[in-house]
Tab-separated table of C-alpha atoms in Angstrom:
chain	number	residue	atom	x	y	z
A	78	MET	CA	-18.480	-7.910	6.611
A	79	SER	CA	-16.651	-9.705	4.315
A	80	LYS	CA	-12.570	-10.155	5.381
A	81	VAL	CA	-11.678	-7.431	2.508
A	82	GLU	CA	-13.854	-4.694	3.962
A	83	GLU	CA	-12.609	-5.857	7.808
A	84	PHE	CA	-9.187	-5.580	6.531
A	85	GLU	CA	-9.081	-2.182	4.673
A	86	GLY	CA	-11.515	-0.708	7.467
A	87	LEU	CA	-8.249	-1.277	9.983
A	88	ARG	CA	-5.651	-0.651	7.223
A	89	PRO	CA	-4.936	2.867	8.667
A	90	LEU	CA	-4.313	1.994	12.272
A	91	LEU	CA	-1.826	-1.397	11.075
A	92	PHE	CA	0.245	1.262	8.781
A	93	SER	CA	0.741	3.710	11.399
A	94	ILE	CA	1.782	1.451	14.024
A	95	ALA	CA	4.405	-0.608	11.778
A	96	TYR	CA	5.379	2.564	10.273
A	97	ARG	CA	6.194	3.624	14.800
A	98	ILE	CA	8.026	0.451	14.687
A	99	LEU	CA	10.084	0.272	11.584
A	100	GLY	CA	10.539	4.226	10.366
A	101	SER	CA	10.179	3.502	7.198
A	102	VAL	CA	6.983	3.823	4.563
A	103	GLY	CA	8.099	0.967	2.084
A	104	GLU	CA	8.775	-2.038	4.970
A	105	ALA	CA	5.376	-0.892	6.580
A	106	GLU	CA	3.684	-1.390	3.717
A	107	ASP	CA	5.042	-4.512	3.111
A	108	ALA	CA	4.678	-5.400	6.713
A	109	VAL	CA	0.840	-4.791	5.693
A	110	GLN	CA	0.664	-6.619	3.102
A	111	GLU	CA	2.270	-9.718	4.872
A	112	THR	CA	-0.540	-9.264	7.610
A	113	TRP	CA	-3.039	-9.549	4.917
A	114	LEU	CA	-1.798	-12.499	3.166
A	115	ARG	CA	-1.451	-14.065	6.711
A	116	PHE	CA	-5.335	-13.005	7.559
A	117	ASP	CA	-6.511	-13.988	4.002
A	118	GLY	CA	-4.661	-17.179	4.357
A	119	SER	CA	-6.856	-18.230	7.720
A	120	ALA	CA	-9.195	-20.975	7.411
A	121	THR	CA	-10.959	-19.377	10.541
A	122	ARG	CA	-12.203	-16.133	11.466
A	123	PRO	CA	-10.924	-14.916	14.879
A	124	THR	CA	-12.482	-13.432	17.558
A	125	SER	CA	-11.632	-10.145	17.611
A	126	THR	CA	-9.995	-9.326	13.740
A	127	LYS	CA	-8.598	-5.933	15.240
A	128	ALA	CA	-6.546	-8.214	17.835
A	129	PHE	CA	-5.075	-10.488	15.544
A	130	LEU	CA	-4.404	-8.082	12.950
A	131	SER	CA	-2.806	-5.939	15.268
A	132	THR	CA	-0.373	-8.584	16.616
A	133	THR	CA	0.241	-10.102	13.297
A	134	VAL	CA	1.832	-6.625	11.799
A	135	THR	CA	3.218	-5.937	15.105
A	136	ARG	CA	5.233	-9.609	14.833
A	137	ILE	CA	6.200	-8.956	11.635
A	138	SER	CA	7.801	-5.310	12.377
A	139	ILE	CA	9.523	-6.530	15.585
A	140	ASP	CA	11.198	-9.444	13.012
A	141	VAL	CA	11.678	-6.852	10.326
A	142	LEU	CA	12.890	-4.388	12.546
A	143	ARG	CA	15.827	-6.652	14.280
A	144	SER	CA	17.397	-7.836	11.058
A	145	ALA	CA	17.179	-3.879	9.886
A	146	ARG	CA	19.136	-2.810	12.856
A	147	MET	CA	21.992	-4.416	11.537
A	148	ARG	CA	21.863	-2.612	8.299
A	149	ARG	CA	21.402	0.795	9.536
A	150	GLU	CA	24.976	0.050	11.275
A	151	ALA	CA	26.731	0.081	8.551
A	152	TYR	CA	24.660	3.419	6.746
A	153	VAL	CA	26.620	6.086	5.305
A	154	GLY	CA	26.414	8.804	7.402
A	155	PRO	CA	23.328	9.959	9.657
A	156	TRP	CA	19.735	8.161	9.431
A	157	PHE	CA	16.573	9.418	9.405
A	158	PRO	CA	12.955	8.076	9.287
A	159	GLU	CA	11.258	7.849	5.226
A	160	PRO	CA	9.479	10.968	5.247
A	161	LEU	CA	5.827	10.592	5.916
A	162	LEU	CA	3.491	13.118	4.597
A	163	SER	CA	0.427	12.567	5.901
A	164	ASP	CA	-0.556	9.784	8.398
A	165	PRO	CA	-3.748	7.765	7.651
A	166	TYR	CA	-4.730	6.764	11.186
A	167	GLN	CA	-6.871	9.981	12.808
A	168	ASP	CA	-7.820	9.175	16.772
A	169	PRO	CA	-9.408	13.007	18.317
A	170	ALA	CA	-9.044	11.381	21.704
A	171	ARG	CA	-5.263	10.556	20.704
A	172	ALA	CA	-4.347	13.404	18.620
A	173	VAL	CA	-1.257	14.608	20.685
A	174	GLU	CA	0.192	11.444	21.131
A	175	LEU	CA	-0.306	10.170	17.423
A	176	ALA	CA	1.629	13.998	16.110
A	177	ASP	CA	4.544	13.495	18.517
A	178	SER	CA	5.057	9.894	18.430
A	179	VAL	CA	5.388	9.967	14.229
A	180	SER	CA	8.030	13.368	14.143
A	181	MET	CA	11.429	12.562	13.036
A	182	ALA	CA	13.153	13.478	16.693
A	183	ALA	CA	10.579	10.603	18.115
A	184	LEU	CA	10.732	8.372	15.686
A	185	LEU	CA	15.014	8.647	16.173
A	186	LEU	CA	14.471	8.503	20.042
A	187	LEU	CA	12.844	5.333	19.658
A	188	GLU	CA	15.477	4.146	17.498
A	189	ARG	CA	17.656	3.947	20.846
A	190	LEU	CA	15.014	1.269	22.251
A	191	SER	CA	14.889	-2.414	21.467
A	192	PRO	CA	12.582	-3.963	18.880
A	193	LEU	CA	10.236	-4.732	21.510
A	194	GLU	CA	10.544	-2.114	23.680
A	195	ARG	CA	9.847	-0.414	20.962
A	196	ALA	CA	6.791	-2.108	20.152
A	197	VAL	CA	5.270	-1.816	23.574
A	198	PHE	CA	5.546	1.298	23.960
A	199	VAL	CA	4.257	2.115	20.645
A	200	LEU	CA	1.271	-0.269	21.481
A	201	ARG	CA	0.459	1.100	24.918
A	202	ASP	CA	1.815	4.773	24.987
A	203	VAL	CA	0.778	6.003	21.338
A	204	PHE	CA	-2.382	3.631	20.470
A	205	ALA	CA	-3.399	2.948	24.061
A	206	PHE	CA	-4.027	-0.795	23.639
A	207	GLY	CA	-4.367	-3.095	26.994
A	208	PHE	CA	-2.022	-4.471	28.556
A	209	ASP	CA	-2.974	-7.954	27.910
A	210	GLU	CA	-3.502	-6.672	24.395
A	211	VAL	CA	0.341	-5.375	24.537
A	212	ALA	CA	1.322	-9.065	25.604
A	213	ALA	CA	-0.653	-10.918	23.313
A	214	ALA	CA	0.673	-8.612	20.375
A	215	VAL	CA	4.908	-9.091	21.145
A	216	GLY	CA	4.403	-12.675	22.999
A	217	ARG	CA	5.656	-11.413	26.577
A	218	SER	CA	3.795	-11.845	29.687
A	219	GLU	CA	1.934	-8.241	31.746
A	220	SER	CA	4.561	-7.920	33.939
A	221	ALA	CA	7.360	-8.205	31.388
A	222	CYS	CA	5.408	-5.750	29.234
A	223	ARG	CA	5.047	-3.266	32.182
A	224	GLN	CA	8.880	-4.128	32.590
A	225	LEU	CA	9.959	-3.194	28.642
A	226	LEU	CA	7.831	-0.076	28.803
A	227	VAL	CA	8.606	1.415	32.004
A	228	ARG	CA	12.460	1.366	29.868
A	229	ALA	CA	11.224	2.436	27.221
A	230	ARG	CA	9.328	5.588	28.781
A	231	ARG	CA	12.780	6.462	31.320
A	232	HIS	CA	14.060	6.160	27.280
A	233	MET	CA	12.217	8.329	26.216
A	234	GLU	CA	11.491	10.965	28.616
A	235	ALA	CA	14.922	11.913	28.646
A	236	GLY	CA	15.307	13.126	25.492
A	237	ARG	CA	11.667	13.778	24.077
A	238	PRO	CA	10.830	16.355	22.015
A	239	ARG	CA	8.990	19.699	23.188
A	240	PHE	CA	7.593	20.890	19.977
A	241	GLU	CA	5.441	24.099	19.635
A	242	ALA	CA	2.415	23.515	21.249
A	243	ASP	CA	0.378	25.850	19.251
A	244	ARG	CA	-0.162	25.082	15.821
A	245	GLN	CA	-0.932	27.742	14.150
A	246	GLU	CA	2.093	30.413	16.075
A	247	ARG	CA	4.160	27.136	14.466
A	248	GLN	CA	2.633	27.511	10.815
A	249	LYS	CA	3.541	30.942	11.104
A	250	LEU	CA	7.008	30.422	11.758
A	251	ALA	CA	6.886	27.787	9.538
A	252	THR	CA	6.066	30.468	6.647
A	253	ARG	CA	8.417	32.817	7.460
A	254	PHE	CA	11.079	30.317	7.734
A	255	PHE	CA	10.141	29.210	3.773
A	256	ASP	CA	9.408	32.829	2.790
A	257	ALA	CA	13.129	33.903	3.662
A	258	LEU	CA	14.518	31.048	2.438
A	259	ARG	CA	13.013	31.469	-0.688
A	260	ASN	CA	14.191	34.561	-0.760
A	261	GLY	CA	17.550	33.934	-0.169
A	262	GLU	CA	16.979	36.106	3.171
A	263	VAL	CA	20.049	35.361	5.019
A	264	ASP	CA	19.309	37.587	7.865
A	265	GLY	CA	15.730	37.003	8.223
A	266	LEU	CA	16.421	33.428	7.834
A	267	GLN	CA	18.984	33.364	11.070
A	268	GLU	CA	16.092	35.261	12.880
A	269	LEU	CA	14.015	32.514	13.433
A	270	LEU	CA	17.010	29.805	14.173
A	271	ALA	CA	17.930	28.897	17.452
A	272	ALA	CA	21.412	29.788	18.570
A	273	ASP	CA	22.709	25.774	18.353
A	274	VAL	CA	20.648	25.285	15.602
A	275	ARG	CA	21.660	22.046	13.674
A	276	LEU	CA	21.221	21.370	9.651
A	277	VAL	CA	21.490	17.512	9.135
A	278	GLY	CA	21.377	15.772	5.771
A	279	ASP	CA	20.602	12.156	5.456
A	280	GLY	CA	21.861	10.753	1.760
A	281	GLY	CA	22.984	7.452	2.826
A	282	GLY	CA	25.991	7.942	0.389
A	283	LYS	CA	24.129	7.455	-2.557
A	284	ALA	CA	22.992	11.155	-2.868
A	285	PRO	CA	25.611	14.468	-2.508
A	286	GLN	CA	24.845	16.124	0.984
A	287	LEU	CA	27.101	18.169	3.069
A	288	ALA	CA	29.963	16.463	5.016
A	289	LYS	CA	28.873	17.036	8.324
A	290	ALA	CA	26.062	18.686	10.258
A	291	VAL	CA	25.825	22.464	10.147
A	292	MET	CA	25.832	24.009	13.507
A	293	GLY	CA	24.895	27.539	14.950
A	294	ALA	CA	22.316	29.517	13.305
A	295	GLU	CA	24.476	32.244	11.422
A	296	ASN	CA	26.352	29.225	9.805
A	297	VAL	CA	23.174	27.595	9.217
A	298	ALA	CA	21.511	30.550	7.814
A	299	ARG	CA	24.700	31.128	5.119
A	300	VAL	CA	24.159	27.847	3.947
A	301	LEU	CA	20.698	28.152	3.103
A	302	GLY	CA	20.492	31.507	2.271
A	303	THR	CA	23.631	31.238	-0.181
A	304	LEU	CA	22.649	27.586	-2.088
A	305	LEU	CA	18.854	28.039	-2.497
A	306	PRO	CA	19.283	30.255	-4.667
A	307	TRP	CA	21.345	28.688	-7.005
A	308	LEU	CA	19.127	26.314	-7.033
A	309	ILE	CA	15.764	28.064	-7.808
A	310	ARG	CA	18.369	29.422	-10.657
A	311	ILE	CA	18.464	26.101	-12.179
A	312	ASN	CA	14.787	25.621	-11.816
A	313	VAL	CA	14.659	24.003	-8.321
A	314	SER	CA	11.311	24.607	-6.821
A	315	PHE	CA	9.865	23.698	-3.484
A	316	THR	CA	6.193	23.371	-1.688
A	317	PRO	CA	5.780	23.162	1.941
A	318	HIS	CA	4.101	20.454	3.079
A	319	GLU	CA	3.836	19.015	6.489
A	320	VAL	CA	6.163	16.218	7.268
A	321	ASN	CA	6.364	13.448	9.821
A	322	GLY	CA	4.054	15.865	11.388
A	323	GLN	CA	5.721	18.979	11.812
A	324	PRO	CA	7.032	21.789	9.212
A	325	GLY	CA	9.165	20.910	6.408
A	326	ALA	CA	8.977	21.373	2.474
A	327	ILE	CA	9.165	18.757	-0.775
A	328	PHE	CA	11.795	19.975	-3.136
A	329	ARG	CA	11.694	19.031	-6.998
A	330	ASP	CA	13.586	19.692	-9.864
A	331	ARG	CA	12.820	21.291	-13.290
A	332	ASP	CA	10.511	18.109	-14.575
A	333	GLY	CA	8.682	17.901	-10.898
A	334	ARG	CA	11.498	14.949	-9.890
A	335	VAL	CA	11.547	14.466	-6.171
A	336	LEU	CA	15.256	16.071	-5.189
A	337	HIS	CA	14.907	16.031	-1.142
A	338	VAL	CA	12.512	16.324	1.578
A	339	LEU	CA	13.218	18.916	3.907
A	340	ALA	CA	11.879	18.763	7.855
A	341	LEU	CA	12.216	21.643	10.529
A	342	ASP	CA	11.295	20.819	14.048
A	343	VAL	CA	9.890	24.132	15.709
A	344	ARG	CA	10.175	24.849	19.353
A	345	ASP	CA	9.803	27.848	21.554
A	346	GLY	CA	9.060	30.139	18.627
A	347	GLN	CA	12.282	28.813	16.768
A	348	VAL	CA	13.330	25.937	14.326
A	349	GLN	CA	15.853	24.091	16.237
A	350	THR	CA	16.643	21.503	13.304
A	351	ILE	CA	16.330	20.906	10.470
A	352	ARG	CA	16.934	17.654	8.572
A	353	VAL	CA	16.933	17.093	4.661
A	354	VAL	CA	16.315	13.769	3.429
A	355	LEU	CA	18.114	12.915	0.556
A	356	ASN	CA	18.796	9.287	-0.063
A	357	PRO	CA	16.870	8.787	-3.005
A	358	ASP	CA	15.470	5.048	-1.490
A	359	LYS	CA	13.681	6.399	1.314
A	360	ILE	CA	11.911	9.345	-1.052
A	361	ASP	CA	10.716	7.099	-4.017
A	362	HIS	CA	7.376	6.606	-2.460
A	363	ILE	CA	6.729	10.398	-3.123
A	364	GLY	CA	7.139	10.160	-6.323
A	365	PRO	CA	10.168	10.026	-9.209
A	366	VAL	CA	13.223	10.637	-8.028
A	367	ALA	CA	15.457	13.391	-9.223
A	368	ASP	CA	19.293	12.709	-10.134
A	369	ALA	CA	21.003	14.287	-7.338
A	370	TRP	CA	24.230	14.343	-8.716
A	371	ALA	CA	23.275	15.558	-12.157
A	372	ILE	CA	21.693	19.262	-10.001
A	373	ASP	CA	24.598	18.802	-7.859
A	374	ARG	CA	27.031	19.147	-10.957
A	375	GLU	CA	24.040	22.096	-12.636
A	376	VAL	CA	24.707	24.265	-9.281
A	377	LYS	CA	28.623	23.611	-9.188
A	378	GLN	CA	28.976	24.916	-13.218
A	379	ALA	CA	26.286	27.740	-12.662
A	380	ARG	CA	28.551	28.683	-9.352
A	381	ARG	CA	31.623	29.185	-11.260
A	382	HIS	CA	30.425	30.662	-14.155
A	383	GLY	CA	28.720	33.039	-12.312
A	384	LEU	CA	25.294	32.530	-13.995
A	385	GLY	CA	21.809	33.298	-13.047
A	386	ASN	CA	22.296	37.081	-11.664
A	387	GLY	CA	19.202	38.820	-11.829
A	388	ALA	CA	17.146	35.459	-12.731
A	389	ASP	CA	14.148	34.826	-11.684
A	390	ARG	CA	13.966	33.796	-8.303
A	391	ARG	CA	10.649	32.650	-7.309
A	392	THR	CA	9.569	28.901	-6.446
A	393	GLN	CA	6.404	27.505	-6.213
A	394	GLY	CA	4.665	27.698	-2.887
């Protein structure tokens, strides 16, 4: 087997490791590419290609994360991971761990860990690497890795999200949510929201967004149920799509460019959190990005002039 074939066979695993450590699609892809360059430039073939590549991508990701921490501390507004529409790595034996670990809620919890804790947790608890493999990957002793894992688990367990276990039930609720959203049914939306639901946006100062989080079922339902029809009237559409392993949707302008990505946390038969990623830098891997500022101006103008009464309120779905 050639180097290229070996690498491509492991690429999904490498990306999935890097994404969970970094929370960024672009940075994960760059880490994987750098891993390939080091592998291709190596004069000798490693005894275990998987071990070599996993170690390399982990160490690169740790270095990137350390430098990214400073940028994230200066980030404008809430910081969310870049939306992941599909996880390239599949392992039926660890399907639950893989799905839970890639959710936005879980990735935000991982942000509380140190880079080493995060890497150890991802390798051990998500991908079931042996402690000898984890130790080699992060350059620490097995004993030190066990201590890092204990601290990481303590932080994760304190706030670990518990998602709707029944995938079919979760999808049914999401379908009802998006149907109510499409039709601007405030009461219908409110029925599906937890009493303490939160609506939060990540624009990074580069897109219009809510000044602060919207809290409570009544407030969130009213904001969504009144804003969405106006977006539809200027030909913004949305398509339900899984986002980070949870129900979500991609919103596009009239030309099909990505406006924002919405992700739901569903638990106990209700929507607990709604996260909207608007920062154009975080959604450009999905496709060409819309001019969110222009759309914001168009919506405000339409509302001022009362345009769109009786307009077609259908969207793509």
